[in-house]
Structures are given as C-alpha cells and as structure tokens.
Amino acid sequence: MNKNDIEQIIRKEIVEAVMKTQDFLIIGNWKMQKTKQEVKSFLKDIASHDFGQKNKIIIAPPSPYLYLFEEKLRYSNVLYGAQNFYPKESGAFTGEVSVDMLQDFGCKYAIVGHSERRTIFGECNEFISKKVRILIQKNITPILCIGENLNQRKNEDYKHFLATQISEGLQRISQDDVSKVIIAYEPIWAIGTGETASPSQVEELHIYLRKFLVERYGSNIGKDIPLLYGGSVKPSNVKELALAQSVSGFLIGGASLDAKSFIEINNILN
Ligand code: PGA
C-alpha cells in the first residue's frame, strides 16, 4: 500500500466519523418555482420518508403553498419556513405577507437577506435588520443570508463586507437574541451557477466568520450560532463541503426541488 492509499483510507475514516457524529441543518430554498401539483407530489414523497433524528430538515416554499405544507406535514418531522415577508404586523401594504400570517400557517423559520432580495429588490442591511427584529419578536427563526459577488471577492476587504452584513443585519436585536439566529454564507458567484466554492474556500470563510461572531457577540453565543453554506450544493459535493470546519449545514436551492436529491443529501449527511 502506498502513501496515497493510506492517506485516502484515513480521509475516508475521518469523513465517516464526522458524518456519524455531527448533526446538520438542511434547508431547501425553492425560490419562485413549482406548480401546485408538483408541490403535492413532492410533499407526498417526503411526508412518508423517514429522515431520521440526526439532521434538521426545513423547506422554504413560495408563500401560496404554505397551506399545503401545514396540511401535509402535520405528522412529519420536516419543518418549513418562508422565503419572504414584510416587517409589519398588518396594514395597508398591498401585495405583502406579514409575519403573523406566516405564524398562522405554522412557519418556524424565515429567510432574510438572500442575495436575490438584496440585488433584485433592493433590500439593504437596514431593512433586513427590521425583518430580523420582527421575526425574533414573533418567535420565528431568522436565516440571515450574507454573501459577496465576484468583484467584491477580488477585493481583500470582502471579509469585512460579510462581517458588516452580519452586524448590521443583527443591529436591532439584543445580544441574547443573536443566539436564536442562523447565518447562511452564500457567495453570489456560486448561487445557481453550478460553481461551488471549494471546501477550503468555505472552511477559510467559516473560520473567519466564527472568529468574528465570537469576538462580536462573546464566546458563549458566537461559538454556537449555526453557520450554513449555500451555493450549488448537491449530492455530489455535499460530503466534502460538510467536512469543512465550522459548517453547520446547507441552504440548498436547485437540488432541493427534487425530492430524490433532497433525500439523498440527507442520506449522505446521516
Ligand atoms: P443554489 O441556490 O443551491 O441553486 O445555488 C442556493 C440559494 O440561493 O439559496
């Protein structure tokens, strides 16, 4: 047996040990996709599937389908959340959905600050921080997304940009409430492009973010805030990415649309 073979065996053992012990958050972000019929058939497949007790499974469908999630996942341990809402309880806000409505349909999570909301709909850190605050007030877990574009990536300062997205996004909640937030690092250049960040790029960034969280919010809170990775995650790359230090789970777009590949991702991480 040569040195390479031995290294591969050791690596395989490490992979298996990590997979067995670490529990992951697996969050599907469907974006603006699927028909009612497709949603029903997906829910039929996952409602009867045993995802096991180790990982936490969450799906964020388009809002009009939330009633189906409430109805079909009543006896399942799959949780669900919203992709968007307006940070007011009710009122004259034509076209918007409130956090109270999300609660009404049993949402336990909501995505905020996704790069598509920032770039297409002009949401800034200030507005995002209002969304985070109302979610905390209503006991819904915010999944705060941060991420740099390719131009920013070329600039040394992009890590600072990401840290600012966190601190400004969380500026309206107390230090204690910061522990209730999930953070998802999603480099914009890796979203929907098929180009995933490499495990070493993810690890470097997650270590940086973990240090920032500990320094900014104290070690008790900062060390436990879940840090997800998102951007072209799929069954073929999730195992390597899961090994990167400080990765607590994944925010998955494209590969969460198909029940089979979503289930496969959980199987790999189980
Ligand atoms: P993707 O999307 O997995 O299709 O790249 C991820 C996301 O935007 O949350």
Short mmCIF file of C-alpha atoms and ligand atoms in Angstrom, two decimals:
data_model
loop_
_atom_site.label_atom_id
_atom_site.label_comp_id
_atom_site.label_asym_id
_atom_site.label_seq_id
_atom_site.Cartn_x
_atom_site.Cartn_y
_atom_site.Cartn_z
CA MET A 1 0.00 0.00 0.00
CA ASN A 2 1.49 3.36 -0.95
CA LYS A 3 1.31 6.69 0.89
CA ASN A 4 -1.63 7.92 -1.22
CA ASP A 5 -3.71 4.84 -0.49
CA ILE A 6 -3.07 5.22 3.25
CA GLU A 7 -3.99 8.91 3.13
CA GLN A 8 -7.22 8.05 1.32
CA ILE A 9 -8.16 5.42 3.89
CA ILE A 10 -7.52 7.84 6.75
CA ARG A 11 -9.53 10.55 4.99
CA LYS A 12 -12.43 8.13 4.45
CA GLU A 13 -12.40 7.27 8.16
CA ILE A 14 -12.41 10.94 9.12
CA VAL A 15 -15.32 11.61 6.72
CA GLU A 16 -17.32 8.74 8.19
CA ALA A 17 -16.61 9.81 11.78
CA VAL A 18 -17.72 13.40 11.09
CA MET A 19 -20.85 12.28 9.25
CA LYS A 20 -21.85 9.98 12.09
CA THR A 21 -21.47 12.48 14.89
CA GLN A 22 -22.36 15.90 13.53
CA ASP A 23 -25.98 16.89 13.06
CA PHE A 24 -26.64 19.22 10.15
CA LEU A 25 -29.31 21.74 9.21
CA ILE A 26 -30.54 21.01 5.69
CA ILE A 27 -32.63 23.87 4.35
CA GLY A 28 -34.30 23.90 0.94
CA ASN A 29 -34.98 27.25 -0.73
CA TRP A 30 -37.39 26.69 -3.60
CA LYS A 31 -37.39 30.30 -4.78
CA MET A 32 -40.21 31.07 -7.29
CA GLN A 33 -40.66 27.55 -8.53
CA LYS A 34 -43.17 24.65 -8.78
CA THR A 35 -46.85 24.24 -9.58
CA LYS A 36 -49.44 23.15 -7.01
CA GLN A 37 -49.42 19.65 -8.47
CA GLU A 38 -45.62 19.44 -8.25
CA VAL A 39 -45.71 20.62 -4.64
CA LYS A 40 -48.28 17.96 -3.75
CA SER A 41 -46.25 15.21 -5.31
CA PHE A 42 -43.02 16.40 -3.57
CA LEU A 43 -44.83 16.52 -0.22
CA LYS A 44 -46.22 13.04 -0.76
CA ASP A 45 -42.67 11.74 -1.27
CA ILE A 46 -41.16 13.45 1.75
CA ALA A 47 -44.08 13.13 4.20
CA SER A 48 -43.75 9.35 4.08
CA HIS A 49 -39.93 9.40 4.18
CA ASP A 50 -38.03 8.79 7.40
CA PHE A 51 -35.29 11.46 7.51
CA GLY A 52 -34.01 10.11 10.84
CA GLN A 53 -33.45 12.08 14.02
CA LYS A 54 -29.95 13.43 13.36
CA ASN A 55 -30.39 16.29 10.90
CA LYS A 56 -32.96 19.08 10.94
CA ILE A 57 -34.86 19.34 7.65
CA ILE A 58 -36.51 22.62 6.65
CA ILE A 59 -38.08 23.73 3.37
CA ALA A 60 -38.97 27.28 2.30
CA PRO A 61 -41.60 27.11 -0.48
CA PRO A 62 -43.27 30.07 -2.21
CA SER A 63 -45.84 31.56 0.23
CA PRO A 64 -49.01 30.44 -1.63
CA TYR A 65 -48.03 26.81 -0.99
CA LEU A 66 -47.53 27.15 2.77
CA TYR A 67 -51.08 25.91 3.42
CA LEU A 68 -50.14 22.62 1.72
CA PHE A 69 -47.09 22.26 3.96
CA GLU A 70 -49.24 22.86 7.03
CA GLU A 71 -51.73 20.27 5.85
CA LYS A 72 -49.38 17.56 4.56
CA LEU A 73 -46.50 17.77 7.03
CA ARG A 74 -48.58 17.75 10.20
CA TYR A 75 -47.26 14.32 11.25
CA SER A 76 -43.80 14.66 9.74
CA ASN A 77 -40.62 15.96 11.38
CA VAL A 78 -39.88 18.08 8.31
CA LEU A 79 -40.23 21.77 9.21
CA TYR A 80 -40.93 24.64 6.86
CA GLY A 81 -40.46 28.34 6.59
CA ALA A 82 -40.93 31.41 4.44
CA GLN A 83 -38.73 32.96 1.80
CA ASN A 84 -40.02 36.46 2.38
CA PHE A 85 -42.46 38.74 4.24
CA TYR A 86 -42.92 42.42 5.12
CA PRO A 87 -41.80 43.54 8.58
CA LYS A 88 -45.16 44.87 9.82
CA GLU A 89 -47.95 43.06 11.65
CA SER A 90 -50.72 44.10 9.26
CA GLY A 91 -51.96 47.15 7.39
CA ALA A 92 -52.10 48.84 4.00
CA PHE A 93 -49.14 47.14 2.33
CA THR A 94 -50.59 45.89 -0.95
CA GLY A 95 -49.10 42.64 -2.13
CA GLU A 96 -47.24 41.86 1.06
CA VAL A 97 -47.34 38.95 3.52
CA SER A 98 -46.95 39.55 7.28
CA VAL A 99 -45.09 37.56 9.90
CA ASP A 100 -48.41 36.91 11.69
CA MET A 101 -49.66 35.23 8.51
CA LEU A 102 -46.53 33.06 8.41
CA GLN A 103 -47.17 32.09 12.03
CA ASP A 104 -50.76 31.27 11.15
CA PHE A 105 -49.50 28.68 8.68
CA GLY A 106 -47.04 27.14 11.15
CA CYS A 107 -43.79 28.62 9.79
CA LYS A 108 -40.93 28.25 12.25
CA TYR A 109 -38.23 29.79 10.04
CA ALA A 110 -37.85 32.62 7.52
CA ILE A 111 -35.06 33.51 5.13
CA VAL A 112 -33.86 37.13 5.25
CA GLY A 113 -31.21 38.99 3.28
CA HIS A 114 -30.95 36.48 0.44
CA SER A 115 -28.74 37.96 -2.29
CA GLU A 116 -31.65 37.85 -4.75
CA ARG A 117 -33.71 40.04 -2.40
CA ARG A 118 -30.74 42.36 -1.92
CA THR A 119 -29.84 42.74 -5.59
CA ILE A 120 -33.20 42.40 -7.41
CA PHE A 121 -35.46 44.01 -4.80
CA GLY A 122 -33.00 46.48 -3.31
CA GLU A 123 -33.17 45.24 0.30
CA CYS A 124 -30.42 46.82 2.40
CA ASN A 125 -28.95 45.87 5.79
CA GLU A 126 -31.13 48.48 7.48
CA PHE A 127 -34.37 46.98 6.14
CA ILE A 128 -33.12 43.45 6.73
CA SER A 129 -32.46 44.30 10.39
CA LYS A 130 -36.15 45.25 10.77
CA LYS A 131 -37.14 41.89 9.32
CA VAL A 132 -34.80 40.10 11.74
CA ARG A 133 -36.25 42.03 14.70
CA ILE A 134 -39.89 41.22 13.94
CA LEU A 135 -39.06 37.54 13.42
CA ILE A 136 -37.39 37.38 16.83
CA GLN A 137 -40.39 39.14 18.40
CA LYS A 138 -42.68 36.53 16.85
CA ASN A 139 -40.52 33.53 17.71
CA ILE A 140 -39.66 32.66 14.13
CA THR A 141 -36.02 31.77 13.50
CA PRO A 142 -34.31 34.13 11.03
CA ILE A 143 -31.98 32.56 8.47
CA LEU A 144 -29.80 35.58 7.68
CA CYS A 145 -28.02 35.25 4.33
CA ILE A 146 -24.78 37.03 3.55
CA GLY A 147 -22.50 36.80 0.54
CA GLU A 148 -20.09 38.65 -1.72
CA ASN A 149 -20.17 38.99 -5.50
CA LEU A 150 -17.23 38.21 -7.76
CA ASN A 151 -15.98 41.80 -7.88
CA GLN A 152 -16.04 42.09 -4.11
CA ARG A 153 -14.26 38.76 -3.85
CA LYS A 154 -11.30 40.21 -5.74
CA ASN A 155 -11.02 42.90 -3.10
CA GLU A 156 -9.11 41.98 0.06
CA ASP A 157 -11.79 43.67 2.09
CA TYR A 158 -14.63 41.30 1.20
CA LYS A 159 -14.46 39.51 4.53
CA HIS A 160 -15.09 42.78 6.30
CA PHE A 161 -18.07 43.33 3.96
CA LEU A 162 -19.54 40.00 5.09
CA ALA A 163 -18.97 40.78 8.77
CA THR A 164 -20.79 44.11 8.26
CA GLN A 165 -23.74 42.31 6.65
CA ILE A 166 -23.99 40.29 9.88
CA SER A 167 -23.54 43.11 12.38
CA GLU A 168 -25.88 45.50 10.55
CA GLY A 169 -28.43 42.75 9.90
CA LEU A 170 -28.49 41.95 13.63
CA GLN A 171 -28.26 45.55 14.89
CA ARG A 172 -31.88 45.71 16.10
CA ILE A 173 -31.86 42.63 18.32
CA SER A 174 -30.30 42.06 21.73
CA GLN A 175 -27.08 40.14 22.30
CA ASP A 176 -29.08 37.24 23.79
CA ASP A 177 -31.40 37.08 20.79
CA VAL A 178 -28.44 36.79 18.44
CA SER A 179 -28.19 33.19 19.69
CA LYS A 180 -31.58 32.50 18.01
CA VAL A 181 -30.34 33.36 14.53
CA ILE A 182 -28.99 31.09 11.79
CA ILE A 183 -26.44 32.57 9.38
CA ALA A 184 -26.02 31.32 5.82
CA TYR A 185 -22.89 32.22 3.88
CA GLU A 186 -23.78 32.18 0.18
CA PRO A 187 -21.17 33.59 -2.21
CA ILE A 188 -23.22 35.16 -5.00
CA TRP A 189 -20.89 33.77 -7.66
CA ALA A 190 -21.77 30.23 -6.52
CA ILE A 191 -25.58 30.60 -6.45
CA GLY A 192 -27.36 28.76 -9.24
CA THR A 193 -24.18 28.76 -11.32
CA GLY A 194 -23.05 25.20 -10.75
CA GLU A 195 -19.79 26.70 -9.50
CA THR A 196 -19.44 25.71 -5.85
CA ALA A 197 -16.93 27.30 -3.51
CA SER A 198 -14.25 24.72 -2.79
CA PRO A 199 -14.24 23.07 0.66
CA SER A 200 -11.07 25.00 1.52
CA GLN A 201 -12.63 28.34 0.48
CA VAL A 202 -15.71 27.53 2.56
CA GLU A 203 -13.58 26.50 5.51
CA GLU A 204 -11.45 29.65 5.38
CA LEU A 205 -14.51 31.85 5.34
CA HIS A 206 -16.39 29.93 8.01
CA ILE A 207 -13.41 30.09 10.35
CA TYR A 208 -13.18 33.83 9.75
CA LEU A 209 -16.93 34.26 10.41
CA ARG A 210 -16.82 32.08 13.51
CA LYS A 211 -13.98 34.22 14.92
CA PHE A 212 -15.92 37.36 14.09
CA LEU A 213 -19.07 36.03 15.82
CA VAL A 214 -17.12 35.09 18.94
CA GLU A 215 -15.38 38.47 19.11
CA ARG A 216 -18.54 40.45 18.38
CA TYR A 217 -21.11 38.54 20.47
CA GLY A 218 -18.96 36.75 23.04
CA SER A 219 -17.79 33.17 23.01
CA ASN A 220 -20.92 31.72 24.66
CA ILE A 221 -23.15 32.98 21.87
CA GLY A 222 -20.70 33.25 18.98
CA LYS A 223 -19.43 29.70 19.13
CA ASP A 224 -22.88 28.13 18.71
CA ILE A 225 -24.57 30.25 16.05
CA PRO A 226 -25.24 27.85 13.15
CA LEU A 227 -23.22 28.80 10.07
CA LEU A 228 -24.56 27.33 6.86
CA TYR A 229 -23.02 27.24 3.41
CA GLY A 230 -25.11 27.78 0.27
CA GLY A 231 -24.32 27.91 -3.45
CA SER A 232 -24.72 24.99 -5.89
CA VAL A 233 -24.79 22.37 -3.13
CA LYS A 234 -25.81 18.98 -4.49
CA PRO A 235 -25.48 15.28 -3.65
CA SER A 236 -22.14 15.04 -5.46
CA ASN A 237 -20.38 17.77 -3.44
CA VAL A 238 -22.17 17.90 -0.09
CA LYS A 239 -19.94 15.35 1.62
CA GLU A 240 -16.71 17.25 1.01
CA LEU A 241 -18.33 20.55 1.98
CA ALA A 242 -19.68 19.05 5.20
CA LEU A 243 -16.12 18.32 6.26
CA ALA A 244 -15.11 21.97 6.13
CA GLN A 245 -14.62 23.29 9.65
CA SER A 246 -17.49 25.25 11.19
CA VAL A 247 -20.09 24.20 8.60
CA SER A 248 -23.34 23.51 10.46
CA GLY A 249 -25.46 22.77 7.42
CA PHE A 250 -26.58 23.92 4.00
CA LEU A 251 -29.01 26.24 2.27
CA ILE A 252 -29.90 24.48 -0.95
CA GLY A 253 -31.69 25.92 -3.99
CA GLY A 254 -31.75 23.83 -7.17
CA ALA A 255 -31.03 20.46 -5.56
CA SER A 256 -33.87 20.88 -3.06
CA LEU A 257 -36.51 20.97 -5.81
CA ASP A 258 -36.31 17.28 -6.48
CA ALA A 259 -37.45 15.08 -3.56
CA LYS A 260 -34.98 12.36 -4.56
CA SER A 261 -31.89 14.58 -4.49
CA PHE A 262 -33.06 16.33 -1.32
CA ILE A 263 -33.50 12.95 0.39
CA GLU A 264 -30.13 11.82 -0.97
CA ILE A 265 -28.41 14.85 0.58
CA ASN A 266 -29.86 13.91 3.97
CA ASN A 267 -28.80 10.28 3.48
CA ILE A 268 -25.23 11.38 2.74
CA LEU A 269 -25.15 13.56 5.84
CA ASN A 270 -26.76 10.94 8.05
P1 PGA B 1 -28.44 27.05 -5.43
O1 PGA B 1 -29.16 28.20 -4.58
O2 PGA B 1 -28.26 25.87 -4.50
O3 PGA B 1 -29.38 26.75 -6.56
O4 PGA B 1 -27.13 27.59 -5.87
C1 PGA B 1 -28.83 28.46 -3.25
C2 PGA B 1 -29.60 29.63 -2.71
O5 PGA B 1 -29.77 30.63 -3.44
O6 PGA B 1 -30.06 29.64 -1.55
#
